[in-house]
Each structure stands twice: as structure tokens, then as C-alpha cells.
mmCIF file with all atom_site columns, C-alpha atoms in Angstrom:
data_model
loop_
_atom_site.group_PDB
_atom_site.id
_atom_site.type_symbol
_atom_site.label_atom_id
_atom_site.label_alt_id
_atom_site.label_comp_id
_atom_site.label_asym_id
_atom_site.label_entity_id
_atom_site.label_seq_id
_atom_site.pdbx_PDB_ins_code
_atom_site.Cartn_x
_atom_site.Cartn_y
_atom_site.Cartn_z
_atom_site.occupancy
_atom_site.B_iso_or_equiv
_atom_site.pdbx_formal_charge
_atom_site.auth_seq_id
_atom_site.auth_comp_id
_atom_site.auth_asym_id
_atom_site.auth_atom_id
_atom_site.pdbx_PDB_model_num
ATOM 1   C CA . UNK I 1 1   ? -5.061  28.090  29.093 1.00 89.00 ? 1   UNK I CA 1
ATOM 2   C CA . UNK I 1 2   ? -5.555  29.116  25.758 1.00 91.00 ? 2   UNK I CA 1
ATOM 3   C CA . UNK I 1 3   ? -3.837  27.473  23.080 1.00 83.00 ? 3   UNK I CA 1
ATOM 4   C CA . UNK I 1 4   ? -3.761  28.091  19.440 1.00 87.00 ? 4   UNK I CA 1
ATOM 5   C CA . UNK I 1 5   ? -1.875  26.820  16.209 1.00 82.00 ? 5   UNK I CA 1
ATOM 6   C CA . UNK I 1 6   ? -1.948  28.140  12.020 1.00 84.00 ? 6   UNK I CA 1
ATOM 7   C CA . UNK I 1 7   ? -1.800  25.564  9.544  1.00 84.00 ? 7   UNK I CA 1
ATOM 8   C CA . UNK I 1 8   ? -0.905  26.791  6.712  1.00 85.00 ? 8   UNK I CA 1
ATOM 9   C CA . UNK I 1 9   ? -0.870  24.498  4.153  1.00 85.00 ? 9   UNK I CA 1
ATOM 10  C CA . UNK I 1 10  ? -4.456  23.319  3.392  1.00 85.00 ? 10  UNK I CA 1
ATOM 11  C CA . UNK I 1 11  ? -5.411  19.701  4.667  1.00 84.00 ? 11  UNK I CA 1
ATOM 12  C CA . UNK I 1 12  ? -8.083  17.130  4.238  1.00 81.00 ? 12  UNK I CA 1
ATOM 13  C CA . UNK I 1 13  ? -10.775 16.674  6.870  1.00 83.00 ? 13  UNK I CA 1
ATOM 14  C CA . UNK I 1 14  ? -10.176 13.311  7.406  1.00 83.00 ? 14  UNK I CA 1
ATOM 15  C CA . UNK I 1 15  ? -6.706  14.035  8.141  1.00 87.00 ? 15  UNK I CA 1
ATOM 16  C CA . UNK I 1 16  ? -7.131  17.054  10.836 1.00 88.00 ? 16  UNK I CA 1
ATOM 17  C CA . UNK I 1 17  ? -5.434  15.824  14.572 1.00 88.00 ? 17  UNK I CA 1
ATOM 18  C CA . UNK I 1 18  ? -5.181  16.431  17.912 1.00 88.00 ? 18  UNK I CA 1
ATOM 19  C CA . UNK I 1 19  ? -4.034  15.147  20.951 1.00 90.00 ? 19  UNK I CA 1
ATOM 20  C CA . UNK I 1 20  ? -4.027  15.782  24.511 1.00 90.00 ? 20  UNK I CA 1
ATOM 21  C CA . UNK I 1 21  ? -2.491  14.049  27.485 1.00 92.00 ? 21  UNK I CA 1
ATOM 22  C CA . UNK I 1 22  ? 0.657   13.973  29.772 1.00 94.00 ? 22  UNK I CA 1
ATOM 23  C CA . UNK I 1 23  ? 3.081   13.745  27.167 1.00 95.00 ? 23  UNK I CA 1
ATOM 24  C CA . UNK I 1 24  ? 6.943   14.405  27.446 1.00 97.00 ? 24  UNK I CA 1
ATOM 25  C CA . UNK I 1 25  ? 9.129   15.208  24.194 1.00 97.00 ? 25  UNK I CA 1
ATOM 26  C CA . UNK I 1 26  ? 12.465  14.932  22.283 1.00 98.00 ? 26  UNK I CA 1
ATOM 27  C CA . UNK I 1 27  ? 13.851  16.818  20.030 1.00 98.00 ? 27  UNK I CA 1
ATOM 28  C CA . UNK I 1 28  ? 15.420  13.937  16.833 1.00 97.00 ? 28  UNK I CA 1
ATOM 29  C CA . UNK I 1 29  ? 16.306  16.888  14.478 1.00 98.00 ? 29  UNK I CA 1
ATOM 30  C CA . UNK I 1 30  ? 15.129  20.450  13.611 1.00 97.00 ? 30  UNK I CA 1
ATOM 31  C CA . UNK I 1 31  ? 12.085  19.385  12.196 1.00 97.00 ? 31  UNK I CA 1
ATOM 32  C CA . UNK I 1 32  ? 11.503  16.442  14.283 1.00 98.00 ? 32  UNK I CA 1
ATOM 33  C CA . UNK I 1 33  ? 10.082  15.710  17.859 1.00 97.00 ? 33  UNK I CA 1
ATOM 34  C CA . UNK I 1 34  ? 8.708   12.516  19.241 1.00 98.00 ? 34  UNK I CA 1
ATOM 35  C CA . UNK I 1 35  ? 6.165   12.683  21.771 1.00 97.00 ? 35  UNK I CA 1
ATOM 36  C CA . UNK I 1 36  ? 5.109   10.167  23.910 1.00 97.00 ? 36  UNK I CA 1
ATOM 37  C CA . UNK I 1 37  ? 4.023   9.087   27.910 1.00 95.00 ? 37  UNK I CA 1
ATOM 38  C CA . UNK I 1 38  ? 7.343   10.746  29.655 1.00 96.00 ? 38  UNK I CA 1
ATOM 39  C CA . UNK I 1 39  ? 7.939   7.035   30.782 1.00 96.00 ? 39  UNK I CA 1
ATOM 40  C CA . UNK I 1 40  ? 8.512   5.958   26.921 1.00 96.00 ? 40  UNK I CA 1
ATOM 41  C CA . UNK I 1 41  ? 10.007  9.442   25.337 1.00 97.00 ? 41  UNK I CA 1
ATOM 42  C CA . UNK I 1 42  ? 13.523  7.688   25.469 1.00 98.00 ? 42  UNK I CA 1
ATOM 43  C CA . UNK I 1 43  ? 12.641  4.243   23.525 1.00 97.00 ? 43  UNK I CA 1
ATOM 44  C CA . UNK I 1 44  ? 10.269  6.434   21.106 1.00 97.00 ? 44  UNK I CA 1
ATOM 45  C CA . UNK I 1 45  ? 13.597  8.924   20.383 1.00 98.00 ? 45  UNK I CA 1
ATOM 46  C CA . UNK I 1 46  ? 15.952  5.751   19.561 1.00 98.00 ? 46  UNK I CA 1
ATOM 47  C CA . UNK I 1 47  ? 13.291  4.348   17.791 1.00 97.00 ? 47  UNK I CA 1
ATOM 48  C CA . UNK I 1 48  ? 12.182  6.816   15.487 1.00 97.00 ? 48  UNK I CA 1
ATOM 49  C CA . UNK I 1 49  ? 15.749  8.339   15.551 1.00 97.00 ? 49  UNK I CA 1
ATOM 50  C CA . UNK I 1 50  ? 15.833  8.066   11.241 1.00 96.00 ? 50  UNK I CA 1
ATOM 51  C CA . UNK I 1 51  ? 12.816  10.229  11.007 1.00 97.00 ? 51  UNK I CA 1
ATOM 52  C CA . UNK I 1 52  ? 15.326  13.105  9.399  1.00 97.00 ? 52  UNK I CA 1
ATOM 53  C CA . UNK I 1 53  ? 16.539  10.669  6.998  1.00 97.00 ? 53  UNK I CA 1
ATOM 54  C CA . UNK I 1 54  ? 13.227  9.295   5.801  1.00 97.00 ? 54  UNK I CA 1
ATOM 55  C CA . UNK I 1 55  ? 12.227  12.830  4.927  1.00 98.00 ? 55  UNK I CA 1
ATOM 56  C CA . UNK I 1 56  ? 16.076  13.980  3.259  1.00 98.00 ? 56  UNK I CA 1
ATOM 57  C CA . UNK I 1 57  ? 15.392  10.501  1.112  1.00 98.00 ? 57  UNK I CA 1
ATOM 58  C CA . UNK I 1 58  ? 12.210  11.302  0.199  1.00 97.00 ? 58  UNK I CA 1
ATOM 59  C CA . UNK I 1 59  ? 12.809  14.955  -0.822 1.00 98.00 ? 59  UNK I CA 1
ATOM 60  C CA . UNK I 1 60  ? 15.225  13.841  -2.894 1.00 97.00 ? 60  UNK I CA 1
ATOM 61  C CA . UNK I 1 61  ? 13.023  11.619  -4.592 1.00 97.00 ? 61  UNK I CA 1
ATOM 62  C CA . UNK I 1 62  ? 10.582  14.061  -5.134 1.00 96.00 ? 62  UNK I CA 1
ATOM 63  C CA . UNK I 1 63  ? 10.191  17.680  -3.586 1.00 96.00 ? 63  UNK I CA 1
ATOM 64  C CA . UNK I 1 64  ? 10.701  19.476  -0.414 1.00 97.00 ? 64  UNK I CA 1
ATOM 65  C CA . UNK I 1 65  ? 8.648   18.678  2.330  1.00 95.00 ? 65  UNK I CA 1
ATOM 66  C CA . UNK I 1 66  ? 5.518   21.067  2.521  1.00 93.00 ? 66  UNK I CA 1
ATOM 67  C CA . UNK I 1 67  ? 4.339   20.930  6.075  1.00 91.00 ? 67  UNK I CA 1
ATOM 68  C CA . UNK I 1 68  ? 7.294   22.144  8.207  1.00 89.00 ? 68  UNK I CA 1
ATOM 69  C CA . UNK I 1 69  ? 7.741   19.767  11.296 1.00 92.00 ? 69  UNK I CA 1
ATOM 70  C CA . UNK I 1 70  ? 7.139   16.137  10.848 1.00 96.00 ? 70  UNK I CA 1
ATOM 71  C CA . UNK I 1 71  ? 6.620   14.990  14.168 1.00 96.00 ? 71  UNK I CA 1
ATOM 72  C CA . UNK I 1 72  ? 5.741   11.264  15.704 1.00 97.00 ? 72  UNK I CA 1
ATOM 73  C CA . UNK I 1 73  ? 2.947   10.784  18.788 1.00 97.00 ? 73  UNK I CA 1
ATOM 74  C CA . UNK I 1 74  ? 3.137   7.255   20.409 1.00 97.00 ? 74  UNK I CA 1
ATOM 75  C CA . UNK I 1 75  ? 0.264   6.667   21.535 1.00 94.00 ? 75  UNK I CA 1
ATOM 76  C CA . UNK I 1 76  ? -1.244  4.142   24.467 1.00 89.00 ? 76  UNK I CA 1
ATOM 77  C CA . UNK I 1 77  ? -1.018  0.586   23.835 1.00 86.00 ? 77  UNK I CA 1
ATOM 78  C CA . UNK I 1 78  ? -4.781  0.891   22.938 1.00 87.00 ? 78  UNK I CA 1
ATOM 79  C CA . UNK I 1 79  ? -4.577  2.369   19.067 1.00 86.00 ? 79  UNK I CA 1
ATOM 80  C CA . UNK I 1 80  ? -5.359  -0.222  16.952 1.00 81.00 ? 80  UNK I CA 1
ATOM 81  C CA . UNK I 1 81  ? -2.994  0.593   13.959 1.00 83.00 ? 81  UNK I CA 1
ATOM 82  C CA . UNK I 1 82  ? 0.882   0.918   12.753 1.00 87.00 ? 82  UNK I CA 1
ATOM 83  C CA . UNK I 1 83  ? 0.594   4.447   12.483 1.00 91.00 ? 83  UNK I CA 1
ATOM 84  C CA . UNK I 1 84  ? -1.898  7.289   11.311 1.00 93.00 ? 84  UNK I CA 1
ATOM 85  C CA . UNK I 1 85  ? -0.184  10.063  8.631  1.00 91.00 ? 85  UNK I CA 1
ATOM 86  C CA . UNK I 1 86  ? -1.998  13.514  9.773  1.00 91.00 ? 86  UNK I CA 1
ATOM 87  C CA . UNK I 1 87  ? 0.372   16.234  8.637  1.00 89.00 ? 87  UNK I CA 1
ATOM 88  C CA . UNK I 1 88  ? 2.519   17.463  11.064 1.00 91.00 ? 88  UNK I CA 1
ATOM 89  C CA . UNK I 1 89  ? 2.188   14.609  13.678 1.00 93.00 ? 89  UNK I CA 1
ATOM 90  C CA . UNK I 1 90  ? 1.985   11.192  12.710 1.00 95.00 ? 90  UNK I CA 1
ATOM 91  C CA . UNK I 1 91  ? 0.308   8.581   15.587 1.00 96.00 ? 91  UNK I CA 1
ATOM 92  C CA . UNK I 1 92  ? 2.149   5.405   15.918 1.00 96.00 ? 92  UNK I CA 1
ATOM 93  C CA . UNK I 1 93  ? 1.710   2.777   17.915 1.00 95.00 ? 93  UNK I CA 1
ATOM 94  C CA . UNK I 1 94  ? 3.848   1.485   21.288 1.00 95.00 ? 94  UNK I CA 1
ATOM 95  C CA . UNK I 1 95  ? 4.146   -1.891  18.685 1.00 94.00 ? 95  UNK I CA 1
ATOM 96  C CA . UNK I 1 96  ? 6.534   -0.644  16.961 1.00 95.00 ? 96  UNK I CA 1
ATOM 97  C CA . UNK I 1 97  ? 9.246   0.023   19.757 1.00 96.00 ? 97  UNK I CA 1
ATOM 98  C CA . UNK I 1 98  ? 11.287  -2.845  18.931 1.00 96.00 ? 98  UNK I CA 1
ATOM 99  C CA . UNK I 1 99  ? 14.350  -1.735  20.572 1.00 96.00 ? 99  UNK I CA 1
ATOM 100 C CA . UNK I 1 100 ? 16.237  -2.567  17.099 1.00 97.00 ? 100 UNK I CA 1
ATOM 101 C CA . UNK I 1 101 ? 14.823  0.116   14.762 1.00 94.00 ? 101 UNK I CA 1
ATOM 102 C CA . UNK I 1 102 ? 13.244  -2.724  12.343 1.00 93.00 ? 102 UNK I CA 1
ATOM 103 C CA . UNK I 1 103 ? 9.901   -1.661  12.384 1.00 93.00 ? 103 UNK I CA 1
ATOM 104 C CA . UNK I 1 104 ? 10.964  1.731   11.735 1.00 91.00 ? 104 UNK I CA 1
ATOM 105 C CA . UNK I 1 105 ? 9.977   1.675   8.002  1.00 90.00 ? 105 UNK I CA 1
ATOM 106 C CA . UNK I 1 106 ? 6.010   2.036   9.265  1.00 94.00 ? 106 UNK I CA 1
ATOM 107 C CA . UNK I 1 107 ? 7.007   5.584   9.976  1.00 95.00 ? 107 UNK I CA 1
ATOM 108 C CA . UNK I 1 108 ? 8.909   5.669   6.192  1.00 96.00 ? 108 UNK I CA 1
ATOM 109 C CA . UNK I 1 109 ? 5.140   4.252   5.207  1.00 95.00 ? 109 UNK I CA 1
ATOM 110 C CA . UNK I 1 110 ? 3.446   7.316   6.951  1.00 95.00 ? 110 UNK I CA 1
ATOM 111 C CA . UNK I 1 111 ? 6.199   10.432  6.281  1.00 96.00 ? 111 UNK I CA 1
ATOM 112 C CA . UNK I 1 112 ? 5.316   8.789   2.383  1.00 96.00 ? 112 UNK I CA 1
ATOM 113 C CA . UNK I 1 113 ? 2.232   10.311  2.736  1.00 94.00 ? 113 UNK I CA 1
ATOM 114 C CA . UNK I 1 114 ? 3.079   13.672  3.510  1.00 93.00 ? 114 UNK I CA 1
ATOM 115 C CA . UNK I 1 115 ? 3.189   13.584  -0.502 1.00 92.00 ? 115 UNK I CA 1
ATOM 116 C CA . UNK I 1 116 ? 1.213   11.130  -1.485 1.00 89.00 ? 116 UNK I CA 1
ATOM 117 C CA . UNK I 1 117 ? -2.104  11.335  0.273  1.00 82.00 ? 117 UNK I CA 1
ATOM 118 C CA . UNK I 1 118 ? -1.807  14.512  2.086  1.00 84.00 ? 118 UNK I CA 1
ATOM 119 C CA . UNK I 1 119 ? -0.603  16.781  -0.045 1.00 83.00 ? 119 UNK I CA 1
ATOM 120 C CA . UNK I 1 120 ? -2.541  14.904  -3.164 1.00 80.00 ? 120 UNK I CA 1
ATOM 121 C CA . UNK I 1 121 ? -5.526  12.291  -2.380 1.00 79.00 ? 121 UNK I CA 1
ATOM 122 C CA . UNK I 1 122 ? -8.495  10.883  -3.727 1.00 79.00 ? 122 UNK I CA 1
ATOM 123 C CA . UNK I 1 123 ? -11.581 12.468  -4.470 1.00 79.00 ? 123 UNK I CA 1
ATOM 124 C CA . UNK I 1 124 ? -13.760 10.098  -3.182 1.00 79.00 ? 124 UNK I CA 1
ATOM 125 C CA . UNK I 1 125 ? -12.914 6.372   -0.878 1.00 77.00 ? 125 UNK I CA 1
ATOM 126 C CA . UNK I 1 126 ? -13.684 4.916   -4.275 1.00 78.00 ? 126 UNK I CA 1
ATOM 127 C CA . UNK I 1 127 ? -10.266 5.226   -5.169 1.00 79.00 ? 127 UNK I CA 1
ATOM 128 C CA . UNK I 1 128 ? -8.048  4.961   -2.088 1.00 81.00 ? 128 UNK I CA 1
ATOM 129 C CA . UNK I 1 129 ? -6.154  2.605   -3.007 1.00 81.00 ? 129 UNK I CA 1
ATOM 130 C CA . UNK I 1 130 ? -4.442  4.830   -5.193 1.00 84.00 ? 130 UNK I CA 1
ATOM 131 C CA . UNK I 1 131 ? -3.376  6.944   -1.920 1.00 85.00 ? 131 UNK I CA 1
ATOM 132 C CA . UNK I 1 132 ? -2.233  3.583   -0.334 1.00 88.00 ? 132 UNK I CA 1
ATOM 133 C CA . UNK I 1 133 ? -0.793  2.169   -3.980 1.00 89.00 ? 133 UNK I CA 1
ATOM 134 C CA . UNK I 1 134 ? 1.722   5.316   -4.409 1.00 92.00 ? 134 UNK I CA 1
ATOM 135 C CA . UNK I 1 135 ? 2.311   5.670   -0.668 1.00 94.00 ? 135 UNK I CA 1
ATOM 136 C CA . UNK I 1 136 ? 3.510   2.116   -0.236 1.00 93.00 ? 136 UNK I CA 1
ATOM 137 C CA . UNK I 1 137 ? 5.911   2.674   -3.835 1.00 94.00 ? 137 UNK I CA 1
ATOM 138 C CA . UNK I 1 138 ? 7.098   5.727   -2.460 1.00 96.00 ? 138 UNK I CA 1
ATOM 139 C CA . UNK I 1 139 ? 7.676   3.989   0.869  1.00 95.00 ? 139 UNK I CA 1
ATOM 140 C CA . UNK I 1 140 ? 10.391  1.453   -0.935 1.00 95.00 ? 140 UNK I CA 1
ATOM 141 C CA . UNK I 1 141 ? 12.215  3.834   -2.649 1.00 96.00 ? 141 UNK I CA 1
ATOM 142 C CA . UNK I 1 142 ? 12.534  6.273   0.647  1.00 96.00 ? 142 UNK I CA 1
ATOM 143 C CA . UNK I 1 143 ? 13.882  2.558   2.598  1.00 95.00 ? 143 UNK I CA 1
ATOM 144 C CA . UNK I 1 144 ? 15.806  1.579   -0.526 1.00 96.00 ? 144 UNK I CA 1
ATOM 145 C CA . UNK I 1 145 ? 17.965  4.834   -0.497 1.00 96.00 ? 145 UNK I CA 1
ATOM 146 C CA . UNK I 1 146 ? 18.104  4.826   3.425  1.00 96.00 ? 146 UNK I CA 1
ATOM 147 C CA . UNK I 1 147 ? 19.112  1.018   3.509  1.00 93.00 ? 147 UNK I CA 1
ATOM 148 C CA . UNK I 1 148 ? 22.102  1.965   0.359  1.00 94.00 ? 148 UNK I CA 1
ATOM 149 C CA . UNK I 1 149 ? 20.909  -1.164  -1.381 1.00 92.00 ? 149 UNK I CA 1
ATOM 150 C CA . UNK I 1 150 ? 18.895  -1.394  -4.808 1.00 91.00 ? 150 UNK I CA 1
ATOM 151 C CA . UNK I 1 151 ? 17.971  -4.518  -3.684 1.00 91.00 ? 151 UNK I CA 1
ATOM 152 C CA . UNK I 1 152 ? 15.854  -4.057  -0.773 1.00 89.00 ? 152 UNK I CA 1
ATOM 153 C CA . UNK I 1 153 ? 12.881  -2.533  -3.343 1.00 90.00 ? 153 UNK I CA 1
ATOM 154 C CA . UNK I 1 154 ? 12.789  -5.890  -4.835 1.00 90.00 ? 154 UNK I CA 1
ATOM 155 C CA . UNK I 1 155 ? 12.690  -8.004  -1.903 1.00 88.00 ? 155 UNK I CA 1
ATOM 156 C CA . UNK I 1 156 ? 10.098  -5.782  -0.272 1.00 88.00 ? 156 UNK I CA 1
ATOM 157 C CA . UNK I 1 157 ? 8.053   -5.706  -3.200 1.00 91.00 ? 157 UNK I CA 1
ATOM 158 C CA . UNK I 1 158 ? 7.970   -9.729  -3.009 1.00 91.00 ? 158 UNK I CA 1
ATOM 159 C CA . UNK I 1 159 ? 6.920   -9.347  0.208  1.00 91.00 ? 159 UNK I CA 1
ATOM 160 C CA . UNK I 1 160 ? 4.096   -7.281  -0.592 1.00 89.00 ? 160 UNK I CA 1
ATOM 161 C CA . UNK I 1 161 ? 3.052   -8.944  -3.491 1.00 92.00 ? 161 UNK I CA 1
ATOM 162 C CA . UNK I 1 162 ? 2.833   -12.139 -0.703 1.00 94.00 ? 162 UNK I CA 1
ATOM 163 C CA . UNK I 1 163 ? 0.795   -10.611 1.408  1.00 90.00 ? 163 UNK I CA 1
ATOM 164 C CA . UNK I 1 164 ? -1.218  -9.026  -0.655 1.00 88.00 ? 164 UNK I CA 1
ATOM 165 C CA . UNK I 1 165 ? -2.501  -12.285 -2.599 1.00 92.00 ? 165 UNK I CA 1
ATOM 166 C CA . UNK I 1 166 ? -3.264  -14.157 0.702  1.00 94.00 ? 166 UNK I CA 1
ATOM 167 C CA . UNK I 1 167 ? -5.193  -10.797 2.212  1.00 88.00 ? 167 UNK I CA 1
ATOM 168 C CA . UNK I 1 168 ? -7.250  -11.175 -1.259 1.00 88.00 ? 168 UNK I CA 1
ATOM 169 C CA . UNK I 1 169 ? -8.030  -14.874 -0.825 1.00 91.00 ? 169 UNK I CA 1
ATOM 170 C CA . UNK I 1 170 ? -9.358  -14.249 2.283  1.00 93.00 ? 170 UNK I CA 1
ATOM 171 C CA . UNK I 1 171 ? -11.794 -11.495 1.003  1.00 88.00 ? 171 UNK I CA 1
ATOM 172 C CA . UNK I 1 172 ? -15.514 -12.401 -0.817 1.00 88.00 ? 172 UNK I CA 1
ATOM 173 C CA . UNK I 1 173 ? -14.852 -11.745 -4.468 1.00 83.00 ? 173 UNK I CA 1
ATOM 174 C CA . UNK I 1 174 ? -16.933 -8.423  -3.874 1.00 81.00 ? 174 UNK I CA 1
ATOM 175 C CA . UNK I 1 175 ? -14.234 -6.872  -2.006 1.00 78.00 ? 175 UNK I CA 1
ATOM 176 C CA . UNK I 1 176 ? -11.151 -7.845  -4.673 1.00 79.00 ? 176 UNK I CA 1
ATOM 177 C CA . UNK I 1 177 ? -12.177 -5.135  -6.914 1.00 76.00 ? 177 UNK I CA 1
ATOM 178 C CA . UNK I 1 178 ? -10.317 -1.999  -7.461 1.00 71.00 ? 178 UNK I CA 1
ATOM 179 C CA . UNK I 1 179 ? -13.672 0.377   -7.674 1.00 68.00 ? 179 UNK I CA 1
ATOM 180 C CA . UNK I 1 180 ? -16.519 -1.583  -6.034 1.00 64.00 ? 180 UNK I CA 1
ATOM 181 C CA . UNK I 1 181 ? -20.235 -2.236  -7.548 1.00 67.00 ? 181 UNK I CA 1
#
């Protein structure tokens, strides 16, 4: 078989994806699908179910969504991270299938970047942080509105600001600088 597939909005390198497998889906809205092992496509639907809503908050924060379908891959067990924001088809991990929906806001994190980081990123690594910096602001206000409660941006931000000074202290003073020598 022959498949092929248009992108039309221009992308990053670094952010081109593809995946192949024995993968089963579900349709979450009209612009959503989550794909997964056909033994998980159930838990990853009811999961991931808010997708929609993560994208109507963040349109309205910002602009319309550029890249036409936003959909979710769970991957195997095996992928080392939360999730991975390639336009079009984010990779999470099986981690995140709580049964609850609470871990949900790692796929707020990564539909975030569909603006910031995808659509606008850094020149160089040098200044990543920036990508992760308005990603993760863009992140609270997408859960804030989603959650109905002006509070939740506060108390996440705490939370960040936590973890961020004990993943610091852990790092050689080389690596605590926001452009490196």
C-alpha cells in the first residue's frame, strides 16, 4: 500500500511524526481521534475525552487552531515521556490513563503548543525555554477556564514554582542559567 498525507501548514523538523503499528481509533469530536493498541482505545477515549475543550479554551484565549485535527497516539508502555506535541498527533504515554481524567492536563500542556512552539519556536535550543516558559503559562490559563475557577492558575503556579526550585538545586550551577556559557 501506498499511503500519502499534505501538511499544509509549515512545521519544524524536529517536530515532523509518524507512527506505525496495529492501532485501533475513536472518534472524541470532529477534530479529535485517539489512537491507541485496540486493547486500550476505550480507556485512551475516556481519558482524553476533554481534548475538544482544551482546544475551544485555548482558541479563545488566543486564535483559532491552525493545524486542523488535533489528534492523541498512546503509545507502548516503553516512551519515556508525558507526551510529545508534533502537530496533528500528539504521543502520550499509557501513564497517564488514570481512569479519573487527572492527568489529563499533560495533554492541555501539549495542545498549548500547537501555538506556542509549533506554530512559533525558538531559533536555536539556546532559548527553549522560552517554548516551554509560554507553553506551560498558556497551559494554566487553557486548565483555569476548563476547571471554571480563577484559582486553579494560582495554585498550579505554586506548584510549579515548587518544583521548579528543587529541579534547580539538584542541577551544577552550569545548568541554572537561562542561555548557557
Amino acid at each position: 500500500k501506498i499511503y500519502e498525507f499534505t501538511q499544509p501548514v509549515p512545521i519544524p523538523s524536529y517536530l515532523f511524526a509518524l507512527a506505525v503499528g496495529q492501532l485501533d481509533s475513536r472518534e472524541i469530536s470532529p477534530r479529535c481521534r485517539v489512537w491507541s493498541e485496540p486493547s486500550m482505545v476505550e480507556a485512551v477515549a475516556y481519558e482524553f475525552s476533554q481534548v475538544e475543550d482544551f482546544l475551544k479554551a485555548a482558541e479563545e484565549l488566543t486564535m483559532p487552531y491552525a493545524w486542523t485535527r488535533y489528534d492523541l497516539l498512546c503509545l507502548p508502555p516503553s516512551f519515556p515521556y508525558g507526551g510529545m506535541e508534533n502537530p496533528c498527533l500528539t504521543f502520550v504515554t499509557p501513564t497517564l490513563l488514570a481512569g479519573d481524567k487527572s492527568l489529563a492536563d499533560v495533554v492541555a500542556h501539549e495542545a498549548a503548543h500547537s501555538w506556542s512552539g509549533n506554530l512559533v519556536t525558538n531559533e536555536t535550543w539556546e532559548h527553549f525555554w522560552l517554548n516551554e516558559g509560554w507553553t506551560i503559562f498558556l497551559q494554566r490559563k487553557i486548565m483555569t477556564r476548563v476547571h471554571g475557577d480563577d484559582n486553579f492558575f494560582d495554585f498550579d503556579a505554586i506548584g510549579g514554582w515548587e518544583d521548579l526550585k528543587e529541579s534547580v538545586g539538584l542541577m551544577p550551577d552550569k545548568y541554572t542559567k537561562l542561555i548557557p556559557e
